[in-house]
Amino acid sequence: MTTLRTWQQEALRVISNGSKPDHLITATPGAGKTTFALALAARLLEEGSVRRVAVVVPTDSLREQWADAAGRLGLNLMPVSAPEDYEKPGYRGCVVTYAQLATGAGRELLRRTTRVPTLAVLDEIHHAGESRSWGDGLRYAVENAVMRVALTGTPWRRDNQSPIPFVMYDSDGQVLVDYAYEYGTAVADGVCRRIEFHAYDGEARWIDCGVVGQASLGAQLRDEDVSTVLDGVFHPEHAWMPVLLRQADDALTEIRQEIPDAGGLVVAERQWHAQQYAALLREISGTEPTVVVSDDPTAKEAIDRFRRSTSRWIIAVKMVSEGVDIPRLAVGVYASKTRTPLFFRQVVGRFVRTRPSEEFNARLYIPAVPALMEHALQIEQELRHQLDVETGGDGPDGERGSTHEQPLLPTRELVSATEAAFDRAILAGEEVSPTDLVAAQATARQLGIPTQYALNLLPLMRQQAPEAAPVHPPATEVVTPRHRQERMLRAEVETLARKYAFKAKLEPRQVNTELRRAGFPPRAKASISELRGMLNMLARWHGGQ
């Protein structure tokens, strides 16, 4: 077996010193949960405490990865793809998915293997709560195992609709963990990489029943409005995403000066988003991105090729989550509407894996939505607490508002989104304002340090000049230049005029004529107030008012 990390040895001792059959181990992504579980399996097999091992995983790709990892450590486990694989001669056990236990003969076949003493390893156990059939199938299949060890990357709260088998909860619905290895400890131990969260604000506009609506990402909004704003800024033809992708690509270029094979990941909301983002990045970077989607049978091979290559970008839709190990990822763009802490941490986990002799901060670009900001602050406060830095206050208490994806309201039609504007960065529990960032980058250039390390200089800068560099200087208001406002409004009027023309079965020139009759000048000569007037009138026409 490979040499174990300190946390893995401690977790093994916790399980060895206990007498109960069920254990829950949480370890931050990239910390080595697979190696820990396989070391436990090898020890129990050697002692004779168990004679077989059954590993249950959420995806087909993880089924193969677990079997490969076990084989490298001298433990032969069969990835199940046929009924005879559950007890195939020459193997000490098998790897099966939760879905395989939910229907058909899978649960019966795995249950039969537990006639002999069996260790059941339940990877990313929270997936057993995704449906009642998954949870029921798992419970029936491994309830006779002499020991069950559940693994997860982050704790979760009780789901009354889909309770998770073999997991204990406290009175607040939080899972009870036997051993936890959190992100902050992993960074302090050098097991995981530090990550900077760079949040960008922006504003979207829409029409709803003839009324123009608008809101910014950072505002406290109703959930349906948050969803609409995200739809607006994530739209590839609006201004927000192209600006953000260019910022991310510039950051990747900077990191690749020292780490030549550093790569970037965009987590996209929809497949058509991913294809359009690929076109934008092709234009921005001059290179061809890799696009992977869940219903592409070649997606796993594409991820493997990207892992081994030196290409710049991979864009994924519901593909790059648990178990996907691409240690060269250094820059990410979070363009998903999913706002649950579990999914957010899964994405963060793609960037924290380390390689020998590399020291740099990964960077994740996120929309400045309050829910995502809270998740980022909580992760970074875990790190700051571990490093014994003064926190200055408690972290967020639970989730605030709905965190699930919401579709665009049927009466709403998107019109535009502004360019992405840097709002703040989050590092080690500190919020870094635009003023802080500019000062840190200037200091880095003076010292001859790559600006990718600029935020690491902030603690030293504040110690040396606490009065000149307050902890939270007021952020300067981002003012959109007038010519950009006019250009954006002209585009909005053009978009809405075409939509109204289509709805009214008119030619676009006829709509323009009606606007001139209403007293408006040609769009190229219109002022900002006149363009807004056109937009409001078109919205009323479009809404039938």
XYZ file of C-alpha atoms in Angstrom, residues 52-57 59-68 76-88 91-101 103-111 113:
50
model
C -14.973 -9.324 0.410
C -15.287 -5.650 -0.447
C -18.246 -3.947 -2.142
C -17.846 -0.340 -3.326
C -20.932 1.671 -4.350
C -20.402 4.843 -6.422
C -21.414 7.232 -11.726
C -20.104 4.783 -14.305
C -16.834 6.709 -14.639
C -16.220 6.466 -10.884
C -16.890 2.737 -11.053
C -13.945 2.394 -13.450
C -11.755 4.808 -11.478
C -12.247 2.910 -8.208
C -11.430 -0.411 -9.869
C -8.296 1.104 -11.454
C -8.602 -6.590 -7.543
C -12.166 -5.243 -7.643
C -14.465 -5.929 -10.600
C -16.420 -2.978 -12.087
C -19.863 -4.488 -12.572
C -21.328 -4.403 -16.072
C -22.958 -7.876 -16.153
C -24.665 -10.138 -13.557
C -21.678 -12.513 -13.350
C -19.392 -9.622 -12.329
C -20.734 -9.443 -8.762
C -18.882 -12.602 -7.718
C -16.419 -13.118 -10.535
C -11.605 -10.745 -7.554
C -11.893 -9.742 -3.894
C -15.040 -7.763 -4.531
C -16.817 -5.463 -6.944
C -17.650 -1.822 -7.722
C -21.279 -1.018 -8.543
C -23.331 2.166 -8.992
C -26.294 3.285 -6.904
C -28.428 3.082 -10.049
C -27.517 -0.579 -10.558
C -28.898 -1.334 -7.091
C -33.646 -1.664 -10.314
C -33.429 -5.187 -11.616
C -31.400 -7.964 -10.039
C -28.501 -5.798 -8.871
C -29.640 -5.428 -5.269
C -30.259 -9.187 -4.949
C -26.909 -10.100 -6.482
C -24.957 -7.712 -4.249
C -26.902 -8.830 -1.181
C -22.230 -11.513 -1.909
